[in-house]
XYZ file of C-alpha atoms in Angstrom:
619
model
C 1.531 -33.723 18.950
C 0.420 -35.516 16.159
C 2.912 -37.852 14.221
C 2.307 -39.354 10.363
C 3.859 -42.197 9.234
C 3.348 -42.044 5.633
C 5.127 -44.819 3.310
C 7.092 -43.035 0.257
C 9.239 -44.919 -2.858
C 11.954 -42.137 -3.004
C 12.607 -41.358 -6.821
C 14.986 -38.801 -7.924
C 13.114 -36.890 -9.997
C 9.441 -38.925 -9.898
C 7.454 -37.809 -7.348
C 5.336 -40.243 -6.752
C 4.248 -42.542 -3.862
C 2.094 -45.631 -3.230
C -1.433 -44.339 -2.173
C -2.001 -44.448 1.217
C -5.442 -44.631 3.277
C -5.014 -40.858 4.877
C -7.411 -40.710 7.480
C -5.812 -38.403 10.291
C -7.699 -35.254 11.046
C -6.334 -32.304 8.620
C -3.299 -29.982 9.922
C -5.401 -26.904 9.903
C -8.284 -28.391 12.276
C -5.357 -28.913 15.237
C -4.062 -26.755 17.214
C -0.185 -28.698 17.073
C 2.563 -28.688 14.752
C 2.259 -32.520 12.693
C 5.643 -34.056 12.300
C 7.171 -37.553 10.732
C 9.892 -38.867 9.180
C 10.745 -40.979 6.215
C 14.722 -41.568 6.091
C 16.833 -38.676 5.936
C 13.888 -36.020 5.304
C 11.881 -34.413 8.233
C 8.204 -33.376 7.373
C 6.680 -30.635 9.441
C 2.883 -29.118 9.432
C 1.541 -26.444 11.310
C -1.610 -24.378 10.845
C -1.428 -20.509 9.949
C -2.590 -19.619 13.774
C -2.348 -15.757 12.538
C -5.635 -13.976 13.510
C -6.329 -12.750 9.953
C -4.674 -15.608 8.327
C -7.291 -17.347 5.262
C -9.191 -20.458 6.156
C -7.472 -23.844 6.523
C -3.730 -22.024 5.757
C -1.619 -24.123 6.428
C 2.152 -24.859 6.138
C 3.471 -28.036 5.532
C 7.159 -27.887 4.628
C 10.353 -31.280 4.374
C 13.702 -30.984 4.596
C 16.588 -33.081 4.235
C 18.826 -32.037 6.867
C 21.898 -34.613 5.533
C 21.826 -32.182 1.742
C 20.244 -28.654 3.293
C 17.399 -29.913 0.711
C 13.992 -27.921 1.514
C 10.811 -28.107 0.279
C 7.782 -26.112 1.650
C 3.902 -24.890 1.053
C 2.185 -22.076 2.801
C -1.255 -21.549 1.632
C -4.664 -22.889 1.288
C -5.746 -26.034 -0.499
C -6.339 -25.854 -4.070
C -6.037 -27.696 -7.292
C -3.444 -25.949 -8.190
C 0.223 -24.969 -5.534
C 3.140 -23.674 -5.568
C 6.384 -25.835 -3.656
C 9.430 -23.532 -2.978
C 12.788 -25.663 -2.758
C 15.690 -23.885 -1.447
C 19.151 -25.960 -1.128
C 20.591 -24.303 1.737
C 23.898 -24.947 1.613
C 25.195 -25.705 -2.457
C 28.244 -27.059 -1.310
C 26.377 -30.140 0.636
C 24.811 -31.080 -3.010
C 26.255 -32.089 -6.570
C 24.872 -28.914 -8.882
C 27.438 -29.273 -11.854
C 24.894 -31.567 -14.596
C 22.386 -29.218 -13.300
C 24.272 -25.858 -14.110
C 25.172 -27.732 -17.805
C 21.645 -29.046 -18.519
C 18.911 -26.810 -16.806
C 16.679 -30.143 -16.247
C 15.166 -31.052 -13.103
C 16.133 -34.740 -13.563
C 19.162 -33.675 -12.464
C 18.105 -31.632 -9.077
C 18.521 -33.329 -5.580
C 15.290 -33.034 -4.599
C 13.145 -36.376 -5.190
C 13.023 -37.247 -1.726
C 11.919 -34.301 -0.208
C 9.483 -33.770 -2.515
C 8.082 -37.452 -2.521
C 7.219 -36.902 1.441
C 6.110 -33.376 0.778
C 3.644 -34.583 -2.177
C 2.604 -37.217 -0.307
C 1.727 -35.588 2.762
C 0.202 -32.657 0.716
C -1.685 -35.379 -1.082
C -3.183 -36.651 2.471
C -4.272 -32.893 3.484
C -5.944 -31.787 0.177
C -7.768 -34.055 -1.926
C -8.628 -31.642 -4.807
C -4.427 -31.544 -4.882
C -4.309 -31.947 -9.325
C -0.511 -29.599 -9.590
C 2.051 -28.714 -7.998
C 4.230 -25.826 -9.333
C 7.657 -26.221 -8.458
C 10.451 -23.463 -7.619
C 14.174 -24.455 -6.879
C 17.337 -22.111 -5.803
C 19.991 -22.022 -3.694
C 20.337 -19.975 -1.358
C 23.414 -17.294 -0.842
C 24.623 -17.898 -4.099
C 26.591 -16.080 -7.111
C 25.458 -19.034 -9.621
C 22.168 -18.808 -11.442
C 20.359 -21.979 -9.845
C 16.596 -21.014 -10.113
C 14.435 -23.327 -11.407
C 11.083 -24.172 -12.135
C 9.276 -27.172 -12.621
C 5.775 -28.471 -12.698
C 4.287 -32.139 -11.286
C 0.571 -33.196 -12.428
C -0.953 -36.114 -10.234
C -1.993 -37.567 -13.934
C 1.177 -37.989 -14.871
C 2.433 -39.285 -11.683
C 4.008 -36.446 -9.977
C 6.123 -36.597 -12.974
C 8.499 -33.389 -12.427
C 8.601 -31.756 -15.985
C 10.777 -28.912 -16.522
C 9.490 -25.469 -16.817
C 5.713 -24.275 -16.196
C 3.934 -26.354 -18.330
C -0.144 -25.822 -19.072
C -3.036 -27.675 -17.537
C -6.329 -28.781 -17.723
C -6.293 -26.965 -13.916
C -4.322 -23.660 -14.412
C -7.533 -21.326 -14.457
C -7.879 -22.948 -10.284
C -4.600 -21.904 -9.741
C -4.587 -18.189 -7.096
C -1.716 -16.948 -6.257
C -0.468 -13.597 -4.042
C 1.920 -11.114 -5.011
C 2.667 -9.177 -1.761
C 5.432 -6.204 -2.605
C 6.754 -2.757 -1.325
C 8.942 -0.022 -2.864
C 12.315 0.053 -1.156
C 12.342 3.638 -0.352
C 8.612 4.321 0.029
C 5.680 2.676 1.144
C 3.934 2.096 -2.235
C 3.087 -1.195 -2.267
C 0.462 -4.027 -4.111
C -1.347 -6.571 -3.249
C -2.920 -9.124 -5.705
C -4.378 -12.183 -5.174
C -6.029 -14.092 -7.967
C -5.478 -16.107 -10.858
C -3.682 -15.772 -13.965
C -5.888 -13.387 -16.867
C -4.568 -11.698 -20.023
C -4.722 -8.348 -19.238
C -5.234 -8.347 -15.813
C -5.469 -5.039 -13.202
C -4.134 -4.126 -10.228
C -4.490 -2.083 -7.594
C -0.916 0.108 -6.439
C -1.247 1.601 -3.097
C 0.610 2.349 0.621
C 1.175 0.099 2.350
C 1.905 0.852 5.920
C 3.682 -1.615 7.851
C 2.874 0.263 11.291
C 0.600 3.018 12.642
C 3.670 5.405 12.983
C 4.249 5.304 8.944
C 0.156 5.589 8.541
C 0.444 9.359 10.556
C 3.479 10.376 9.245
C 4.820 8.425 6.236
C 4.275 10.587 2.881
C 1.922 9.641 0.087
C 3.631 7.829 -2.576
C 4.496 10.163 -5.740
C 5.272 8.971 -8.961
C 8.195 6.923 -9.757
C 7.769 5.029 -6.218
C 4.710 3.448 -8.640
C 6.888 3.564 -11.174
C 9.300 0.850 -9.874
C 6.358 -1.169 -7.988
C 4.492 -1.387 -11.105
C 8.160 -3.213 -12.658
C 8.393 -5.210 -9.945
C 4.999 -5.893 -9.639
C 4.953 -6.891 -13.286
C 7.941 -9.552 -12.222
C 6.315 -11.448 -10.246
C 3.158 -11.478 -12.433
C 4.601 -13.200 -15.253
C 6.525 -15.166 -12.967
C 3.475 -17.038 -12.254
C 1.591 -16.357 -15.613
C 4.934 -16.485 -18.413
C 2.026 -15.825 -21.664
C 0.686 -12.314 -19.375
C 1.942 -9.740 -21.638
C 0.121 -6.837 -20.507
C -0.754 -5.581 -17.357
C -2.586 -2.306 -15.775
C -1.795 -0.445 -12.702
C -4.470 1.611 -10.963
C -3.584 4.476 -8.852
C -4.935 4.984 -5.175
C -3.879 8.120 -4.826
C -2.553 9.736 -7.764
C 0.141 11.682 -6.788
C -0.252 15.257 -6.282
C 1.298 16.709 -9.054
C -0.952 14.622 -11.600
C -4.205 14.489 -12.861
C -5.865 11.468 -15.903
C -4.593 13.267 -18.909
C -8.295 12.428 -20.677
C -11.573 11.604 -18.641
C -12.965 8.317 -16.680
C -10.183 6.059 -15.468
C -6.218 6.009 -16.140
C -3.905 3.148 -15.593
C -0.301 2.913 -15.474
C 0.180 0.381 -17.932
C 3.005 -2.072 -18.359
C 4.344 -4.229 -21.961
C 6.540 -6.785 -22.204
C 8.408 -6.774 -25.117
C 11.957 -9.094 -23.680
C 11.814 -7.033 -20.903
C 8.636 -4.569 -18.701
C 8.350 -1.318 -20.280
C 6.223 1.022 -18.061
C 4.012 3.536 -19.916
C 2.399 6.328 -17.949
C 0.858 8.389 -20.633
C -2.093 7.588 -19.224
C -1.255 10.724 -16.634
C 0.067 14.107 -16.766
C 1.568 16.482 -14.977
C -0.832 19.438 -13.755
C -1.367 22.160 -15.731
C -1.241 24.866 -13.578
C -0.948 28.818 -14.921
C 0.962 30.712 -13.270
C -0.021 34.227 -13.089
C 2.766 35.981 -10.684
C 6.864 34.456 -11.536
C 8.648 38.025 -10.080
C 7.992 41.505 -8.912
C 7.408 42.945 -11.966
C 4.330 40.456 -12.326
C 2.912 41.172 -8.836
C 2.784 45.304 -9.647
C 1.394 44.597 -12.954
C -1.423 43.088 -10.817
C -2.085 45.024 -8.212
C -1.790 48.260 -10.580
C -4.881 46.662 -12.224
C -6.659 45.940 -8.119
C -7.031 41.856 -9.482
C -7.444 40.676 -6.014
C -8.409 37.304 -6.892
C -5.132 36.230 -7.996
C -3.132 37.156 -5.103
C -4.504 34.382 -2.249
C -2.153 31.439 -3.754
C 0.521 34.587 -3.732
C 0.118 35.203 -0.291
C 3.797 34.329 1.163
C 5.566 36.363 -1.884
C 3.390 39.289 -1.749
C 4.203 39.622 2.012
C 7.990 39.325 1.243
C 7.585 41.921 -1.372
C 5.668 44.346 0.458
C 8.479 44.477 3.374
C 10.937 45.008 0.293
C 8.902 47.808 -1.177
C 8.803 49.807 1.671
C 12.497 49.266 2.025
C 13.649 50.424 -1.812
C 10.912 53.292 -1.315
C 12.656 54.890 2.216
C 15.807 54.224 0.081
C 14.955 56.342 -3.376
C 11.819 57.933 -2.912
C 13.250 59.378 0.568
C 11.498 63.056 0.054
C 8.493 62.149 -0.945
C 7.630 60.399 2.288
C 5.138 63.450 3.697
C 4.688 62.165 7.362
C 8.030 59.688 8.191
C 8.236 57.361 11.307
C 11.283 55.300 12.065
C 11.505 51.544 11.822
C 15.087 49.729 11.895
C 16.210 46.483 11.131
C 19.520 44.647 11.814
C 20.943 41.318 10.517
C 22.215 39.228 13.016
C 24.541 36.234 12.310
C 24.116 33.504 15.220
C 26.585 29.996 14.701
C 26.012 27.454 16.365
C 27.804 24.315 18.134
C 27.297 20.244 17.405
C 24.913 20.291 20.322
C 22.845 23.376 19.253
C 24.382 25.710 21.881
C 24.778 29.239 20.555
C 28.809 30.230 20.241
C 28.596 33.199 18.629
C 26.976 36.465 17.165
C 27.698 38.832 14.029
C 25.948 41.865 14.145
C 25.479 43.193 10.962
C 24.581 47.512 10.142
C 21.565 49.098 11.382
C 19.426 49.874 8.275
C 16.786 52.599 8.364
C 13.578 52.882 6.652
C 11.044 55.432 6.510
C 7.887 54.719 6.261
C 4.643 57.034 5.382
C 2.904 57.410 8.983
C -0.793 55.998 8.093
C 1.050 52.721 6.211
C 3.176 51.777 9.210
C 1.355 49.128 10.602
C 1.472 47.747 7.044
C 4.838 47.165 7.662
C 4.704 45.756 10.563
C 2.760 43.177 9.853
C 4.082 41.673 6.930
C 7.121 42.028 8.498
C 9.634 38.590 8.550
C 6.195 36.870 8.169
C 7.503 35.340 4.961
C 10.597 33.240 6.742
C 8.525 30.254 6.890
C 7.709 30.337 3.703
C 11.120 31.093 2.434
C 12.596 28.307 4.239
C 10.515 25.859 2.921
C 10.851 27.021 -0.310
C 14.360 26.622 -0.121
C 14.345 23.089 1.590
C 12.154 22.136 -1.274
C 14.403 23.105 -3.777
C 17.740 21.721 -2.544
C 15.846 18.045 -1.895
C 14.327 18.159 -5.704
C 17.345 19.220 -7.114
C 19.571 16.637 -5.184
C 17.139 14.051 -6.532
C 17.703 15.804 -10.242
C 21.157 15.211 -9.357
C 22.303 19.028 -9.619
C 25.175 20.505 -7.026
C 23.588 21.343 -3.892
C 26.008 25.114 -4.186
C 24.509 25.614 -7.452
C 20.853 24.653 -6.567
C 21.327 27.271 -3.221
C 22.656 29.522 -5.164
C 19.761 29.818 -7.276
C 17.555 29.835 -4.520
C 19.044 32.668 -3.019
C 19.200 34.484 -6.382
C 15.133 34.822 -6.178
C 15.103 36.327 -3.768
C 17.845 38.691 -4.204
C 16.395 39.488 -8.153
C 13.019 40.004 -6.819
C 14.846 42.956 -4.178
C 16.439 43.986 -7.694
C 13.246 44.346 -9.444
C 11.621 46.568 -6.252
C 14.552 48.867 -6.056
C 14.430 49.511 -10.079
C 10.174 49.892 -9.960
C 10.586 53.120 -7.419
C 14.464 54.019 -8.855
C 13.046 57.243 -11.066
C 9.476 56.367 -10.255
C 8.309 57.879 -6.814
C 5.538 59.805 -8.008
C 4.431 57.905 -10.986
C 0.867 56.952 -10.501
C 0.709 53.458 -11.693
C 3.535 52.901 -9.092
C 1.499 55.117 -6.912
C -1.747 52.573 -7.813
C 0.041 49.522 -7.002
C 1.154 51.188 -3.456
C -2.326 51.605 -2.577
C -3.327 48.840 -3.788
C -0.570 47.100 -1.680
C -1.938 48.542 1.417
C -5.476 47.995 0.736
C -5.302 44.040 0.126
C -3.933 43.761 3.489
C -5.799 45.610 4.784
C -8.743 43.875 3.786
C -10.401 46.517 1.514
C -12.119 46.848 -1.906
C -9.315 47.200 -4.572
C -9.317 50.222 -6.639
C -9.754 48.940 -10.364
C -10.286 50.744 -13.833
C -7.375 52.629 -14.216
C -4.822 49.563 -15.505
C -5.672 46.364 -16.891
C -3.541 42.660 -17.205
C -4.572 39.623 -18.958
C -3.265 37.707 -16.285
C -5.921 34.933 -14.748
C -5.890 33.196 -11.174
C -4.003 30.342 -11.044
C -6.430 26.806 -11.375
C -7.259 24.424 -9.266
C -7.559 20.966 -8.985
C -9.632 18.591 -7.235
C -8.014 16.631 -3.925
C -6.125 13.488 -5.624
C -8.144 10.450 -5.679
C -8.139 6.783 -6.579
C -7.341 7.173 -11.142
C -10.067 3.927 -11.516
C -12.631 4.750 -8.506
C -15.180 1.970 -9.719
C -12.319 -0.378 -9.517
C -10.944 0.276 -6.168
C -13.841 0.641 -4.735
C -14.918 -2.976 -6.291
C -10.693 -3.728 -4.891
C -11.683 -2.887 -1.293
C -14.779 -4.591 -1.150
C -13.745 -7.899 -1.944
C -10.766 -7.884 0.596
C -13.190 -6.341 3.610
C -15.544 -9.571 2.753
C -12.670 -11.597 2.856
C -11.760 -10.346 5.833
C -14.745 -10.407 7.406
C -15.570 -13.997 6.700
C -11.990 -14.994 8.234
C -12.779 -12.648 11.281
C -16.156 -14.733 11.754
C -14.484 -18.003 11.052
C -12.236 -17.170 13.938
C -15.264 -16.446 16.538
C -16.666 -19.377 15.484
C -13.548 -21.646 15.606
C -12.334 -20.020 19.220
C -16.388 -20.729 20.493
C -16.080 -24.299 19.626
C -12.767 -24.390 21.240
C -14.330 -23.375 24.360
C -16.934 -25.564 24.096
C -15.054 -28.447 23.587
C -13.108 -27.236 26.833
C -16.155 -27.259 28.530
C -17.633 -30.966 27.507
C -14.032 -32.365 28.059
C -14.485 -30.159 31.664
C -18.163 -31.530 32.326
C -17.093 -35.506 30.373
C -15.131 -35.835 33.327
C -17.003 -34.550 36.407
C -19.796 -36.760 35.318
C -16.994 -39.609 34.518
C -16.691 -39.502 38.569
C -19.931 -38.590 39.663
C -22.493 -41.486 40.453
C -25.493 -40.744 38.126
C -24.429 -38.960 35.470
C -24.922 -36.125 36.862
C -22.561 -33.492 36.256
C -23.351 -32.833 32.850
C -24.941 -29.429 32.854
C -27.614 -28.339 30.402
C -25.849 -26.090 28.511
C -23.133 -28.910 27.579
C -26.442 -30.853 26.970
C -27.374 -29.197 24.674
C -24.223 -28.094 23.199
C -23.306 -31.953 22.584
C -27.104 -32.980 21.645
C -27.565 -30.142 19.298
C -30.102 -28.337 21.802
C -30.609 -25.316 22.781
C -29.521 -24.572 26.545
C -33.120 -22.755 26.334
C -34.477 -25.708 25.622
C -33.082 -28.790 28.520
C -33.426 -32.487 27.848
C -36.518 -34.493 28.950
C -36.761 -34.955 32.666
C -35.765 -37.988 33.980
C -33.534 -38.813 30.718
C -30.045 -39.764 31.198
C -26.708 -38.334 29.606
C -23.861 -40.579 28.373
C -20.938 -38.424 28.630
C -18.952 -40.314 26.115
C -21.638 -40.040 24.177
C -22.389 -36.224 24.968
C -18.866 -35.907 23.956
C -19.014 -37.337 20.497
C -22.051 -35.477 19.881
C -20.255 -32.617 20.358
C -17.458 -33.111 17.948
C -19.729 -34.095 14.802
C -21.459 -30.096 15.507
C -17.705 -28.681 15.739
C -17.247 -31.467 12.232
C -20.451 -30.036 10.492
C -19.812 -25.898 11.844
C -16.257 -26.676 10.072
C -17.836 -27.550 6.778
C -19.932 -25.187 6.879
C -17.600 -22.503 7.047
C -15.276 -24.419 4.620
C -18.381 -24.479 2.433
C -19.692 -20.292 3.025
C -15.712 -19.249 2.133
C -15.442 -21.512 -1.481
C -18.894 -19.945 -2.267
C -17.355 -16.297 -1.540
C -14.273 -16.824 -3.508
C -16.419 -18.196 -5.899
C -19.049 -14.803 -6.445
C -15.479 -12.686 -5.718
C -13.954 -14.416 -8.635
C -16.984 -14.084 -11.072
C -17.330 -10.561 -9.726
C -14.052 -9.506 -10.496
C -14.280 -11.010 -14.147
C -16.954 -9.127 -14.346
C -16.304 -5.662 -13.440
C -12.856 -5.709 -15.094
C -14.442 -6.860 -18.668
C -16.428 -3.167 -18.540
C -15.334 0.113 -18.450
C -18.935 1.844 -18.510
C -19.174 3.444 -15.417
C -23.114 2.625 -15.050
C -22.542 -0.744 -15.299
C -19.721 -0.893 -12.846
C -21.446 0.534 -9.524
C -24.605 -1.539 -10.718
C -22.380 -4.646 -10.570
C -21.199 -3.213 -6.974
C -24.064 -3.279 -6.004
C -25.424 -6.483 -6.999
C -22.170 -7.679 -5.706
C -22.598 -6.109 -1.809
C -26.251 -7.323 -2.122
C -24.991 -11.284 -3.294
C -22.512 -10.872 -0.124
C -24.905 -9.721 2.423
C -27.903 -12.466 1.787
C -25.017 -15.541 1.657
C -23.806 -13.815 4.843
C -27.362 -14.343 6.163
C -28.125 -17.615 4.719
C -24.487 -18.872 6.505
C -25.933 -17.387 10.071
C -29.172 -19.098 9.632
C -27.368 -22.884 8.979
C -25.422 -21.995 11.935
C -28.229 -21.169 13.942
C -30.065 -24.120 13.190
C -27.153 -26.461 14.136
C -27.890 -25.135 17.607
C -31.479 -25.735 17.404
C -33.482 -28.048 18.586
């Protein structure tokens, strides 16, 4: 464990400490926790060991266990950072004056902030501004507070988010998810006047990724509302935020050509405007049994595929109605019998009772019986699914579930009533018989009889598969994420390789120290230590000093880390510039050109970085 012993001058609301020489290594370069204590304040710092953690990511925590005041920073060094301070137990400190004044001068956070500020100044030479959030855990009172401390003003705590010359360098994260769906938002960047954020599914695990339903429009609205609140907490001057959706919910399309966004506007509170989206406008040519007769009589088979399950239900009902009302018109009848059986099950799923209804005789023209057999009961899965969806939608709308079920059953019983009214007293009506013949031809995949009757109905319109509401913007966000992930992964691999090389060098140096004539250092580790390629051994007869070899190794590892950090900084600057340029234009061609340019610059930077790493290992 490495221990830091900084000298700190404690103050109530002035977070200043005397300048100290910070010669210790950076905490994110260590594989152990850094701890120290100043008075009653305990300080802990540690790198973020997560595999996908950003380069240089760490946390620093200062806590006064007597007062329960806890101050913590998580992230990467920057000119402007955010610190969260919590009073874990409001009973341990007197906050009565603060409740009246709402001033940071009445907050008992000076000691922990002084220790944390001094530690962070040692870790982050570029640090200029700290944004400080304070609250009390598990309290009914509102103790929330925001303040600002600036290096040039001696780290004096000022109330509110004070504007500074360094605010353009502030980077924050929003990582949220809706409570009732997988809709979420992830944003990493700075404050903008009219920012754009991406709403999308944020999966917690692969099970959700496989089974969870895509977010609907209400879920995206809720997520946009909470994300807008979080954004304005960091950027209090922002009045408008645009949210792209990926994908657009299945029932919606953009109301106009081009990109479309949910727009959040602030007027005392955030209001979400979804007018750039509209429900898909389906024409619905078949809504009941009378429409089926009209379409069949006209021979418009092109309309029927979207209504195949309902047509099956209609056909079974038609054969039953024709048998009941037109028995004398069936020249060569064959018998089919149906019976309703009601089964009851216990809570374990075991059958406990069966109630058999009366047997129904259905007489069918022998030539048509195969069609009845084909459609019989084949509509049931569709009917059950339709009823379940209607009940679910009714529950969401606050309707009585019994009323919803009754309405759903009414659709099916209404179809039977319509079919009976169609055939009753019209057994030999040419229009009814033409509709019957085309009904049979449709299920036998035979050409339709046309030209006898007409209809003005048209096929149900179709829409392309749902995708992102702003494709170019979405691709740009995803490309930037992939680039950052690739850089982090490459850095982690280099870090692991360096750690392995260091371990090997320690072993070899120890062996060399114990071996007469210093013969224990292998050529490969001599190369690592001196910067030579393992394939190019040192000159024959040149003795190797193991202590010097180890020092050379440490120097090369430090250079490697500096190179990685510089590369990450350059990539971040390029990504930020790209985001600014692509959000400034709405022209698809220009956006595509910017994306291609960004990808080329990324590839070139990656190649240059790899060449630098190779050069470090070359003689």
